[in-house]
Amino acid sequence: VLYGENGAKVPSSATIPSKDGYSFEGWVTEDEGDVPFEFDSLLTEETYIFADFEELHVHDYEDEWTY
């Protein structure tokens, strides 16, 4: 998504992405970062936002019952 004008805002209705085996946690300001992107802030320079995903952990109960 590209918003080219200074002082523009990114709409908060950005499409929520999906990724198999992960849950979407929100938008962040850096790749591999944890600082949430503030949709109400004015953009004054070229800005990138990144989707933050958390891996879903599947518990294997069979491992608990191994004798």
N, CA, C, O and CB atoms as a CASP TS submission, in Angstrom:
PFRMAT TS
TARGET T0000
AUTHOR 0000-0000-0000
METHOD Language model
MODEL 1
PARENT N/A
ATOM      1  N   VAL     1       0.859  -1.172   0.000  1.00  0.00           N
ATOM      2  CA  VAL     1       0.000   0.000   0.000  1.00  0.00           C
ATOM      3  C   VAL     1       0.892   1.216   0.000  1.00  0.00           C
ATOM      4  O   VAL     1       1.859   1.276   0.759  1.00  0.00           O
ATOM      5  CB  VAL     1      -0.970   0.008   1.218  1.00  0.00           C
ATOM      6  N   LEU     2       0.589   2.174  -0.826  1.00  0.00           N
ATOM      7  CA  LEU     2       1.399   3.378  -0.926  1.00  0.00           C
ATOM      8  C   LEU     2       0.509   4.592  -0.740  1.00  0.00           C
ATOM      9  O   LEU     2      -0.482   4.762  -1.450  1.00  0.00           O
ATOM     10  CB  LEU     2       2.140   3.441  -2.280  1.00  0.00           C
ATOM     11  N   TYR     3       0.863   5.426   0.206  1.00  0.00           N
ATOM     12  CA  TYR     3       0.188   6.697   0.426  1.00  0.00           C
ATOM     13  C   TYR     3       1.242   7.764   0.271  1.00  0.00           C
ATOM     14  O   TYR     3       2.113   7.903   1.129  1.00  0.00           O
ATOM     15  CB  TYR     3      -0.514   6.769   1.835  1.00  0.00           C
ATOM     16  N   GLY     4       1.180   8.522  -0.810  1.00  0.00           N
ATOM     17  CA  GLY     4       2.288   9.363  -1.204  1.00  0.00           C
ATOM     18  C   GLY     4       2.338  10.761  -0.664  1.00  0.00           C
ATOM     19  O   GLY     4       3.368  11.419  -0.811  1.00  0.00           O
ATOM     20  N   GLU     5       1.291  11.261  -0.047  1.00  0.00           N
ATOM     21  CA  GLU     5       1.300  12.649   0.359  1.00  0.00           C
ATOM     22  C   GLU     5       1.665  12.795   1.827  1.00  0.00           C
ATOM     23  O   GLU     5       1.160  12.062   2.677  1.00  0.00           O
ATOM     24  CB  GLU     5      -0.045  13.280   0.090  1.00  0.00           C
ATOM     25  N   ASN     6       2.560  13.760   2.124  1.00  0.00           N
ATOM     26  CA  ASN     6       2.872  14.059   3.519  1.00  0.00           C
ATOM     27  C   ASN     6       1.626  14.552   4.217  1.00  0.00           C
ATOM     28  O   ASN     6       0.817  15.273   3.632  1.00  0.00           O
ATOM     29  CB  ASN     6       4.001  15.103   3.628  1.00  0.00           C
ATOM     30  N   GLY     7       1.475  14.161   5.468  1.00  0.00           N
ATOM     31  CA  GLY     7       0.310  14.545   6.232  1.00  0.00           C
ATOM     32  C   GLY     7      -0.869  13.622   6.031  1.00  0.00           C
ATOM     33  O   GLY     7      -1.924  13.839   6.628  1.00  0.00           O
ATOM     34  N   ALA     8      -0.724  12.599   5.209  1.00  0.00           N
ATOM     35  CA  ALA     8      -1.795  11.641   4.974  1.00  0.00           C
ATOM     36  C   ALA     8      -1.852  10.650   6.132  1.00  0.00           C
ATOM     37  O   ALA     8      -0.880  10.484   6.869  1.00  0.00           O
ATOM     38  CB  ALA     8      -1.591  10.902   3.627  1.00  0.00           C
ATOM     39  N   LYS     9      -2.979  10.007   6.279  1.00  0.00           N
ATOM     40  CA  LYS     9      -3.145   8.947   7.275  1.00  0.00           C
ATOM     41  C   LYS     9      -3.427   7.634   6.556  1.00  0.00           C
ATOM     42  O   LYS     9      -4.073   7.616   5.508  1.00  0.00           O
ATOM     43  CB  LYS     9      -4.292   9.288   8.278  1.00  0.00           C
ATOM     44  N   VAL    10      -2.944   6.551   7.122  1.00  0.00           N
ATOM     45  CA  VAL    10      -3.232   5.225   6.580  1.00  0.00           C
ATOM     46  C   VAL    10      -4.587   4.801   7.134  1.00  0.00           C
ATOM     47  O   VAL    10      -4.785   4.855   8.347  1.00  0.00           O
ATOM     48  CB  VAL    10      -2.101   4.179   6.948  1.00  0.00           C
ATOM     49  N   PRO    11      -5.516   4.385   6.297  1.00  0.00           N
ATOM     50  CA  PRO    11      -6.823   3.975   6.821  1.00  0.00           C
ATOM     51  C   PRO    11      -6.693   2.747   7.719  1.00  0.00           C
ATOM     52  O   PRO    11      -5.957   1.813   7.402  1.00  0.00           O
ATOM     53  CB  PRO    11      -7.796   3.683   5.667  1.00  0.00           C
ATOM     54  N   SER    12      -7.400   2.755   8.821  1.00  0.00           N
ATOM     55  CA  SER    12      -7.325   1.629   9.761  1.00  0.00           C
ATOM     56  C   SER    12      -8.062   0.407   9.241  1.00  0.00           C
ATOM     57  O   SER    12      -8.039  -0.649   9.874  1.00  0.00           O
ATOM     58  CB  SER    12      -7.894   2.030  11.112  1.00  0.00           C
ATOM     59  N   SER    13      -8.708   0.542   8.104  1.00  0.00           N
ATOM     60  CA  SER    13      -9.437  -0.585   7.531  1.00  0.00           C
ATOM     61  C   SER    13      -8.551  -1.428   6.620  1.00  0.00           C
ATOM     62  O   SER    13      -9.053  -2.120   5.734  1.00  0.00           O
ATOM     63  CB  SER    13     -10.646  -0.087   6.758  1.00  0.00           C
ATOM     64  N   ALA    14      -7.241  -1.374   6.832  1.00  0.00           N
ATOM     65  CA  ALA    14      -6.325  -2.176   6.027  1.00  0.00           C
ATOM     66  C   ALA    14      -6.717  -3.649   6.133  1.00  0.00           C
ATOM     67  O   ALA    14      -7.110  -4.114   7.203  1.00  0.00           O
ATOM     68  CB  ALA    14      -4.852  -1.962   6.481  1.00  0.00           C
ATOM     69  N   THR    15      -6.613  -4.364   5.049  1.00  0.00           N
ATOM     70  CA  THR    15      -6.994  -5.770   5.004  1.00  0.00           C
ATOM     71  C   THR    15      -6.159  -6.578   5.996  1.00  0.00           C
ATOM     72  O   THR    15      -4.935  -6.449   6.038  1.00  0.00           O
ATOM     73  CB  THR    15      -6.828  -6.330   3.578  1.00  0.00           C
ATOM     74  N   ILE    16      -6.822  -7.399   6.781  1.00  0.00           N
ATOM     75  CA  ILE    16      -6.124  -8.243   7.746  1.00  0.00           C
ATOM     76  C   ILE    16      -5.545  -9.448   6.992  1.00  0.00           C
ATOM     77  O   ILE    16      -6.284 -10.217   6.377  1.00  0.00           O
ATOM     78  CB  ILE    16      -7.088  -8.704   8.907  1.00  0.00           C
ATOM     79  N   PRO    17      -4.229  -9.600   7.046  1.00  0.00           N
ATOM     80  CA  PRO    17      -3.604 -10.708   6.319  1.00  0.00           C
ATOM     81  C   PRO    17      -3.744 -12.023   7.081  1.00  0.00           C
ATOM     82  O   PRO    17      -4.064 -12.038   8.269  1.00  0.00           O
ATOM     83  CB  PRO    17      -2.125 -10.409   6.064  1.00  0.00           C
ATOM     84  N   SER    18      -3.501 -13.116   6.381  1.00  0.00           N
ATOM     85  CA  SER    18      -3.511 -14.427   7.026  1.00  0.00           C
ATOM     86  C   SER    18      -2.271 -15.201   6.597  1.00  0.00           C
ATOM     87  O   SER    18      -1.706 -14.973   5.528  1.00  0.00           O
ATOM     88  CB  SER    18      -4.805 -15.216   6.673  1.00  0.00           C
ATOM     89  N   LYS    19      -1.869 -16.119   7.463  1.00  0.00           N
ATOM     90  CA  LYS    19      -0.694 -16.947   7.211  1.00  0.00           C
ATOM     91  C   LYS    19      -0.936 -18.268   7.920  1.00  0.00           C
ATOM     92  O   LYS    19      -1.168 -18.292   9.128  1.00  0.00           O
ATOM     93  CB  LYS    19       0.641 -16.252   7.706  1.00  0.00           C
ATOM     94  N   ASP    20      -0.883 -19.378   7.171  1.00  0.00           N
ATOM     95  CA  ASP    20      -1.151 -20.695   7.754  1.00  0.00           C
ATOM     96  C   ASP    20      -0.240 -20.973   8.941  1.00  0.00           C
ATOM     97  O   ASP    20       0.974 -20.784   8.861  1.00  0.00           O
ATOM     98  CB  ASP    20      -0.980 -21.788   6.700  1.00  0.00           C
ATOM     99  N   GLY    21      -0.835 -21.426  10.046  1.00  0.00           N
ATOM    100  CA  GLY    21      -0.082 -21.785  11.234  1.00  0.00           C
ATOM    101  C   GLY    21       0.257 -20.607  12.126  1.00  0.00           C
ATOM    102  O   GLY    21       1.006 -20.763  13.090  1.00  0.00           O
ATOM    103  N   TYR    22      -0.287 -19.407  11.823  1.00  0.00           N
ATOM    104  CA  TYR    22       0.022 -18.201  12.585  1.00  0.00           C
ATOM    105  C   TYR    22      -1.249 -17.402  12.840  1.00  0.00           C
ATOM    106  O   TYR    22      -2.213 -17.497  12.081  1.00  0.00           O
ATOM    107  CB  TYR    22       1.060 -17.337  11.844  1.00  0.00           C
ATOM    108  N   SER    23      -1.245 -16.614  13.915  1.00  0.00           N
ATOM    109  CA  SER    23      -2.339 -15.679  14.154  1.00  0.00           C
ATOM    110  C   SER    23      -1.819 -14.261  13.928  1.00  0.00           C
ATOM    111  O   SER    23      -0.682 -13.941  14.274  1.00  0.00           O
ATOM    112  CB  SER    23      -2.920 -15.842  15.598  1.00  0.00           C
ATOM    113  N   PHE    24      -2.661 -13.429  13.348  1.00  0.00           N
ATOM    114  CA  PHE    24      -2.304 -12.038  13.088  1.00  0.00           C
ATOM    115  C   PHE    24      -2.414 -11.261  14.393  1.00  0.00           C
ATOM    116  O   PHE    24      -3.459 -11.282  15.043  1.00  0.00           O
ATOM    117  CB  PHE    24      -3.217 -11.415  11.985  1.00  0.00           C
ATOM    118  N   GLU    25      -1.334 -10.569  14.782  1.00  0.00           N
ATOM    119  CA  GLU    25      -1.288  -9.840  16.045  1.00  0.00           C
ATOM    120  C   GLU    25      -1.452  -8.340  15.866  1.00  0.00           C
ATOM    121  O   GLU    25      -1.710  -7.630  16.838  1.00  0.00           O
ATOM    122  CB  GLU    25       0.006 -10.121  16.749  1.00  0.00           C
ATOM    123  N   GLY    26      -1.309  -7.848  14.652  1.00  0.00           N
ATOM    124  CA  GLY    26      -1.450  -6.418  14.408  1.00  0.00           C
ATOM    125  C   GLY    26      -0.383  -5.904  13.473  1.00  0.00           C
ATOM    126  O   GLY    26       0.405  -6.669  12.917  1.00  0.00           O
ATOM    127  N   TRP    27      -0.369  -4.589  13.309  1.00  0.00           N
ATOM    128  CA  TRP    27       0.600  -3.941  12.431  1.00  0.00           C
ATOM    129  C   TRP    27       1.694  -3.309  13.274  1.00  0.00           C
ATOM    130  O   TRP    27       1.411  -2.694  14.302  1.00  0.00           O
ATOM    131  CB  TRP    27      -0.083  -2.879  11.533  1.00  0.00           C
ATOM    132  N   VAL    28       2.951  -3.456  12.843  1.00  0.00           N
ATOM    133  CA  VAL    28       4.097  -2.908  13.568  1.00  0.00           C
ATOM    134  C   VAL    28       4.937  -2.042  12.642  1.00  0.00           C
ATOM    135  O   VAL    28       4.795  -2.096  11.421  1.00  0.00           O
ATOM    136  CB  VAL    28       4.955  -4.038  14.171  1.00  0.00           C
ATOM    137  N   THR    29       5.817  -1.239  13.243  1.00  0.00           N
ATOM    138  CA  THR    29       6.583  -0.258  12.481  1.00  0.00           C
ATOM    139  C   THR    29       7.892  -0.792  11.914  1.00  0.00           C
ATOM    140  O   THR    29       8.502  -0.150  11.059  1.00  0.00           O
ATOM    141  CB  THR    29       6.870   0.917  13.341  1.00  0.00           C
ATOM    142  N   GLU    30       8.331  -1.961  12.380  1.00  0.00           N
ATOM    143  CA  GLU    30       9.578  -2.546  11.883  1.00  0.00           C
ATOM    144  C   GLU    30       9.389  -4.035  11.645  1.00  0.00           C
ATOM    145  O   GLU    30       8.670  -4.708  12.384  1.00  0.00           O
ATOM    146  CB  GLU    30      10.737  -2.301  12.876  1.00  0.00           C
ATOM    147  N   ASP    31      10.042  -4.542  10.603  1.00  0.00           N
ATOM    148  CA  ASP    31      10.038  -5.975  10.371  1.00  0.00           C
ATOM    149  C   ASP    31      10.717  -6.623  11.570  1.00  0.00           C
ATOM    150  O   ASP    31      11.786  -6.168  11.978  1.00  0.00           O
ATOM    151  CB  ASP    31      10.756  -6.351   9.023  1.00  0.00           C
ATOM    152  N   GLU    32      10.144  -7.650  12.136  1.00  0.00           N
ATOM    153  CA  GLU    32      10.647  -8.315  13.335  1.00  0.00           C
ATOM    154  C   GLU    32      10.556  -7.405  14.563  1.00  0.00           C
ATOM    155  O   GLU    32      11.216  -7.662  15.570  1.00  0.00           O
ATOM    156  CB  GLU    32      12.095  -8.762  13.121  1.00  0.00           C
ATOM    157  N   GLY    33       9.749  -6.351  14.492  1.00  0.00           N
ATOM    158  CA  GLY    33       9.609  -5.424  15.610  1.00  0.00           C
ATOM    159  C   GLY    33       8.353  -5.677  16.414  1.00  0.00           C
ATOM    160  O   GLY    33       7.524  -6.512  16.054  1.00  0.00           O
ATOM    161  N   ASP    34       8.224  -4.936  17.519  1.00  0.00           N
ATOM    162  CA  ASP    34       7.033  -5.092  18.348  1.00  0.00           C
ATOM    163  C   ASP    34       6.396  -3.755  18.714  1.00  0.00           C
ATOM    164  O   ASP    34       5.572  -3.689  19.626  1.00  0.00           O
ATOM    165  CB  ASP    34       7.380  -5.851  19.606  1.00  0.00           C
ATOM    166  N   VAL    35       6.776  -2.685  18.004  1.00  0.00           N
ATOM    167  CA  VAL    35       6.174  -1.377  18.245  1.00  0.00           C
ATOM    168  C   VAL    35       4.951  -1.242  17.344  1.00  0.00           C
ATOM    169  O   VAL    35       5.077  -1.225  16.120  1.00  0.00           O
ATOM    170  CB  VAL    35       7.199  -0.219  17.983  1.00  0.00           C
ATOM    171  N   PRO    36       3.760  -1.147  17.955  1.00  0.00           N
ATOM    172  CA  PRO    36       2.539  -1.060  17.142  1.00  0.00           C
ATOM    173  C   PRO    36       2.517   0.192  16.274  1.00  0.00           C
ATOM    174  O   PRO    36       2.995   1.251  16.682  1.00  0.00           O
ATOM    175  CB  PRO    36       1.308  -1.080  18.040  1.00  0.00           C
ATOM    176  N   PHE    37       1.964   0.063  15.083  1.00  0.00           N
ATOM    177  CA  PHE    37       1.769   1.215  14.206  1.00  0.00           C
ATOM    178  C   PHE    37       0.510   1.950  14.651  1.00  0.00           C
ATOM    179  O   PHE    37      -0.529   1.329  14.872  1.00  0.00           O
ATOM    180  CB  PHE    37       1.665   0.778  12.706  1.00  0.00           C
ATOM    181  N   GLU    38       0.602   3.269  14.782  1.00  0.00           N
ATOM    182  CA  GLU    38      -0.529   4.103  15.190  1.00  0.00           C
ATOM    183  C   GLU    38      -1.219   4.636  13.941  1.00  0.00           C
ATOM    184  O   GLU    38      -0.675   5.492  13.244  1.00  0.00           O
ATOM    185  CB  GLU    38      -0.065   5.276  16.113  1.00  0.00           C
ATOM    186  N   PHE    39      -2.408   4.133  13.663  1.00  0.00           N
ATOM    187  CA  PHE    39      -3.122   4.531  12.454  1.00  0.00           C
ATOM    188  C   PHE    39      -3.572   5.988  12.487  1.00  0.00           C
ATOM    189  O   PHE    39      -3.824   6.572  11.433  1.00  0.00           O
ATOM    190  CB  PHE    39      -4.319   3.639  12.252  1.00  0.00           C
ATOM    191  N   ASP    40      -3.677   6.583  13.663  1.00  0.00           N
ATOM    192  CA  ASP    40      -4.111   7.977  13.765  1.00  0.00           C
ATOM    193  C   ASP    40      -2.983   8.975  13.539  1.00  0.00           C
ATOM    194  O   ASP    40      -3.239  10.175  13.437  1.00  0.00           O
ATOM    195  CB  ASP    40      -4.724   8.219  15.113  1.00  0.00           C
ATOM    196  N   SER    41      -1.736   8.503  13.458  1.00  0.00           N
ATOM    197  CA  SER    41      -0.612   9.422  13.298  1.00  0.00           C
ATOM    198  C   SER    41      -0.509   9.903  11.842  1.00  0.00           C
ATOM    199  O   SER    41      -0.830   9.175  10.903  1.00  0.00           O
ATOM    200  CB  SER    41       0.706   8.740  13.734  1.00  0.00           C
ATOM    201  N   LEU    42      -0.056  11.142  11.690  1.00  0.00           N
ATOM    202  CA  LEU    42       0.144  11.697  10.350  1.00  0.00           C
ATOM    203  C   LEU    42       1.470  11.207   9.795  1.00  0.00           C
ATOM    204  O   LEU    42       2.467  11.145  10.514  1.00  0.00           O
ATOM    205  CB  LEU    42       0.101  13.248  10.375  1.00  0.00           C
ATOM    206  N   LEU    43       1.480  10.862   8.518  1.00  0.00           N
ATOM    207  CA  LEU    43       2.714  10.427   7.866  1.00  0.00           C
ATOM    208  C   LEU    43       3.434  11.649   7.323  1.00  0.00           C
ATOM    209  O   LEU    43       2.844  12.465   6.614  1.00  0.00           O
ATOM    210  CB  LEU    43       2.424   9.402   6.727  1.00  0.00           C
ATOM    211  N   THR    44       4.704  11.770   7.659  1.00  0.00           N
ATOM    212  CA  THR    44       5.495  12.909   7.185  1.00  0.00           C
ATOM    213  C   THR    44       6.681  12.467   6.347  1.00  0.00           C
ATOM    214  O   THR    44       7.439  13.294   5.841  1.00  0.00           O
ATOM    215  CB  THR    44       5.980  13.736   8.359  1.00  0.00           C
ATOM    216  N   GLU    45       6.836  11.156   6.204  1.00  0.00           N
ATOM    217  CA  GLU    45       7.917  10.600   5.396  1.00  0.00           C
ATOM    218  C   GLU    45       7.490   9.230   4.900  1.00  0.00           C
ATOM    219  O   GLU    45       6.463   8.698   5.321  1.00  0.00           O
ATOM    220  CB  GLU    45       9.247  10.512   6.208  1.00  0.00           C
ATOM    221  N   GLU    46       8.281   8.666   4.007  1.00  0.00           N
ATOM    222  CA  GLU    46       7.976   7.325   3.510  1.00  0.00           C
ATOM    223  C   GLU    46       7.909   6.368   4.698  1.00  0.00           C
ATOM    224  O   GLU    46       8.842   6.302   5.498  1.00  0.00           O
ATOM    225  CB  GLU    46       9.045   6.849   2.469  1.00  0.00           C
ATOM    226  N   THR    47       6.830   5.645   4.812  1.00  0.00           N
ATOM    227  CA  THR    47       6.583   4.802   5.981  1.00  0.00           C
ATOM    228  C   THR    47       6.179   3.405   5.540  1.00  0.00           C
ATOM    229  O   THR    47       5.355   3.234   4.641  1.00  0.00           O
ATOM    230  CB  THR    47       5.492   5.417   6.881  1.00  0.00           C
ATOM    231  N   TYR    48       6.763   2.426   6.176  1.00  0.00           N
ATOM    232  CA  TYR    48       6.413   1.026   5.926  1.00  0.00           C
ATOM    233  C   TYR    48       5.790   0.462   7.197  1.00  0.00           C
ATOM    234  O   TYR    48       6.228   0.776   8.304  1.00  0.00           O
ATOM    235  CB  TYR    48       7.670   0.187   5.489  1.00  0.00           C
ATOM    236  N   ILE    49       4.773  -0.369   7.034  1.00  0.00           N
ATOM    237  CA  ILE    49       4.231  -1.109   8.161  1.00  0.00           C
ATOM    238  C   ILE    49       4.281  -2.588   7.827  1.00  0.00           C
ATOM    239  O   ILE    49       4.218  -2.983   6.662  1.00  0.00           O
ATOM    240  CB  ILE    49       2.780  -0.657   8.493  1.00  0.00           C
ATOM    241  N   PHE    50       4.393  -3.386   8.856  1.00  0.00           N
ATOM    242  CA  PHE    50       4.586  -4.819   8.686  1.00  0.00           C
ATOM    243  C   PHE    50       3.538  -5.580   9.483  1.00  0.00           C
ATOM    244  O   PHE    50       3.157  -5.164  10.577  1.00  0.00           O
ATOM    245  CB  PHE    50       6.003  -5.236   9.120  1.00  0.00           C
ATOM    246  N   ALA    51       3.079  -6.685   8.938  1.00  0.00           N
ATOM    247  CA  ALA    51       2.152  -7.558   9.647  1.00  0.00           C
ATOM    248  C   ALA    51       2.936  -8.346  10.688  1.00  0.00           C
ATOM    249  O   ALA    51       3.987  -8.913  10.390  1.00  0.00           O
ATOM    250  CB  ALA    51       1.406  -8.514   8.662  1.00  0.00           C
ATOM    251  N   ASP    52       2.419  -8.376  11.906  1.00  0.00           N
ATOM    252  CA  ASP    52       3.050  -9.119  12.994  1.00  0.00           C
ATOM    253  C   ASP    52       2.253 -10.407  13.213  1.00  0.00           C
ATOM    254  O   ASP    52       1.046 -10.366  13.456  1.00  0.00           O
ATOM    255  CB  ASP    52       3.119  -8.259  14.314  1.00  0.00           C
ATOM    256  N   PHE    53       2.935 -11.540  13.124  1.00  0.00           N
ATOM    257  CA  PHE    53       2.291 -12.837  13.299  1.00  0.00           C
ATOM    258  C   PHE    53       2.906 -13.572  14.479  1.00  0.00           C
ATOM    259  O   PHE    53       4.097 -13.437  14.762  1.00  0.00           O
ATOM    260  CB  PHE    53       2.409 -13.681  12.020  1.00  0.00           C
ATOM    261  N   GLU    54       2.076 -14.351  15.160  1.00  0.00           N
ATOM    262  CA  GLU    54       2.526 -15.212  16.252  1.00  0.00           C
ATOM    263  C   GLU    54       2.252 -16.650  15.829  1.00  0.00           C
ATOM    264  O   GLU    54       1.142 -16.984  15.417  1.00  0.00           O
ATOM    265  CB  GLU    54       1.803 -14.861  17.614  1.00  0.00           C
ATOM    266  N   GLU    55       3.272 -17.495  15.935  1.00  0.00           N
ATOM    267  CA  GLU    55       3.108 -18.888  15.539  1.00  0.00           C
ATOM    268  C   GLU    55       2.141 -19.592  16.487  1.00  0.00           C
ATOM    269  O   GLU    55       2.242 -19.457  17.707  1.00  0.00           O
ATOM    270  CB  GLU    55       4.471 -19.613  15.518  1.00  0.00           C
ATOM    271  N   LEU    56       1.205 -20.343  15.913  1.00  0.00           N
ATOM    272  CA  LEU    56       0.280 -21.138  16.713  1.00  0.00           C
ATOM    273  C   LEU    56       0.986 -22.411  17.151  1.00  0.00           C
ATOM    274  O   LEU    56       1.606 -23.099  16.340  1.00  0.00           O
ATOM    275  CB  LEU    56      -1.018 -21.466  15.917  1.00  0.00           C
ATOM    276  N   HIS    57       0.891 -22.716  18.416  1.00  0.00           N
ATOM    277  CA  HIS    57       1.539 -23.919  18.938  1.00  0.00           C
ATOM    278  C   HIS    57       0.484 -25.002  19.132  1.00  0.00           C
ATOM    279  O   HIS    57      -0.523 -24.799  19.809  1.00  0.00           O
ATOM    280  CB  HIS    57       2.284 -23.623  20.280  1.00  0.00           C
ATOM    281  N   VAL    58       0.737 -26.134  18.531  1.00  0.00           N
ATOM    282  CA  VAL    58      -0.162 -27.271  18.656  1.00  0.00           C
ATOM    283  C   VAL    58       0.461 -28.219  19.663  1.00  0.00           C
ATOM    284  O   VAL    58       1.590 -28.678  19.489  1.00  0.00           O
ATOM    285  CB  VAL    58      -0.412 -27.977  17.274  1.00  0.00           C
ATOM    286  N   HIS    59      -0.283 -28.505  20.712  1.00  0.00           N
ATOM    287  CA  HIS    59       0.225 -29.389  21.762  1.00  0.00           C
ATOM    288  C   HIS    59      -0.015 -30.838  21.358  1.00  0.00           C
ATOM    289  O   HIS    59      -1.136 -31.218  21.021  1.00  0.00           O
ATOM    290  CB  HIS    59      -0.451 -29.081  23.129  1.00  0.00           C
ATOM    291  N   ASP    60       1.031 -31.634  21.392  1.00  0.00           N
ATOM    292  CA  ASP    60       0.935 -33.056  21.053  1.00  0.00           C
ATOM    293  C   ASP    60       0.804 -33.842  22.353  1.00  0.00           C
ATOM    294  O   ASP    60       1.795 -34.096  23.038  1.00  0.00           O
ATOM    295  CB  ASP    60       2.184 -33.537  20.222  1.00  0.00           C
ATOM    296  N   TYR    61      -0.427 -34.224  22.685  1.00  0.00           N
ATOM    297  CA  TYR    61      -0.677 -34.927  23.945  1.00  0.00           C
ATOM    298  C   TYR    61      -0.075 -36.319  23.974  1.00  0.00           C
ATOM    299  O   TYR    61       0.170 -36.855  25.055  1.00  0.00           O
ATOM    300  CB  TYR    61      -2.155 -35.020  24.195  1.00  0.00           C
ATOM    301  N   GLU    62       0.168 -36.913  22.830  1.00  0.00           N
ATOM    302  CA  GLU    62       0.754 -38.254  22.800  1.00  0.00           C
ATOM    303  C   GLU    62       2.134 -38.262  23.447  1.00  0.00           C
ATOM    304  O   GLU    62       2.517 -39.256  24.063  1.00  0.00           O
ATOM    305  CB  GLU    62       0.848 -38.767  21.357  1.00  0.00           C
ATOM    306  N   ASP    63       2.890 -37.167  23.319  1.00  0.00           N
ATOM    307  CA  ASP    63       4.221 -37.119  23.912  1.00  0.00           C
ATOM    308  C   ASP    63       4.170 -37.192  25.440  1.00  0.00           C
ATOM    309  O   ASP    63       5.116 -37.682  26.056  1.00  0.00           O
ATOM    310  CB  ASP    63       4.938 -35.849  23.477  1.00  0.00           C
ATOM    311  N   GLU    64       3.097 -36.719  26.060  1.00  0.00           N
ATOM    312  CA  GLU    64       2.981 -36.729  27.505  1.00  0.00           C
ATOM    313  C   GLU    64       2.738 -38.129  28.064  1.00  0.00           C
ATOM    314  O   GLU    64       3.023 -38.393  29.232  1.00  0.00           O
ATOM    315  CB  GLU    64       1.870 -35.811  27.930  1.00  0.00           C
ATOM    316  N   TRP    65       2.218 -39.013  27.237  1.00  0.00           N
ATOM    317  CA  TRP    65       1.850 -40.335  27.718  1.00  0.00           C
ATOM    318  C   TRP    65       2.811 -41.422  27.252  1.00  0.00           C
ATOM    319  O   TRP    65       2.470 -42.605  27.268  1.00  0.00           O
ATOM    320  CB  TRP    65       0.458 -40.667  27.267  1.00  0.00           C
ATOM    321  N   THR    66       4.004 -41.026  26.842  1.00  0.00           N
ATOM    322  CA  THR    66       4.988 -42.013  26.415  1.00  0.00           C
ATOM    323  C   THR    66       5.627 -42.642  27.655  1.00  0.00           C
ATOM    324  O   THR    66       6.081 -41.938  28.557  1.00  0.00           O
ATOM    325  CB  THR    66       6.072 -41.364  25.496  1.00  0.00           C
ATOM    326  N   TYR    67       5.655 -43.977  27.686  1.00  0.00           N
ATOM    327  CA  TYR    67       6.234 -44.703  28.816  1.00  0.00           C
ATOM    328  C   TYR    67       7.570 -45.283  28.452  1.00  0.00           C
ATOM    329  O   TYR    67       8.209 -45.930  29.283  1.00  0.00           O
ATOM    330  CB  TYR    67       5.305 -45.804  29.284  1.00  0.00           C
TER
END
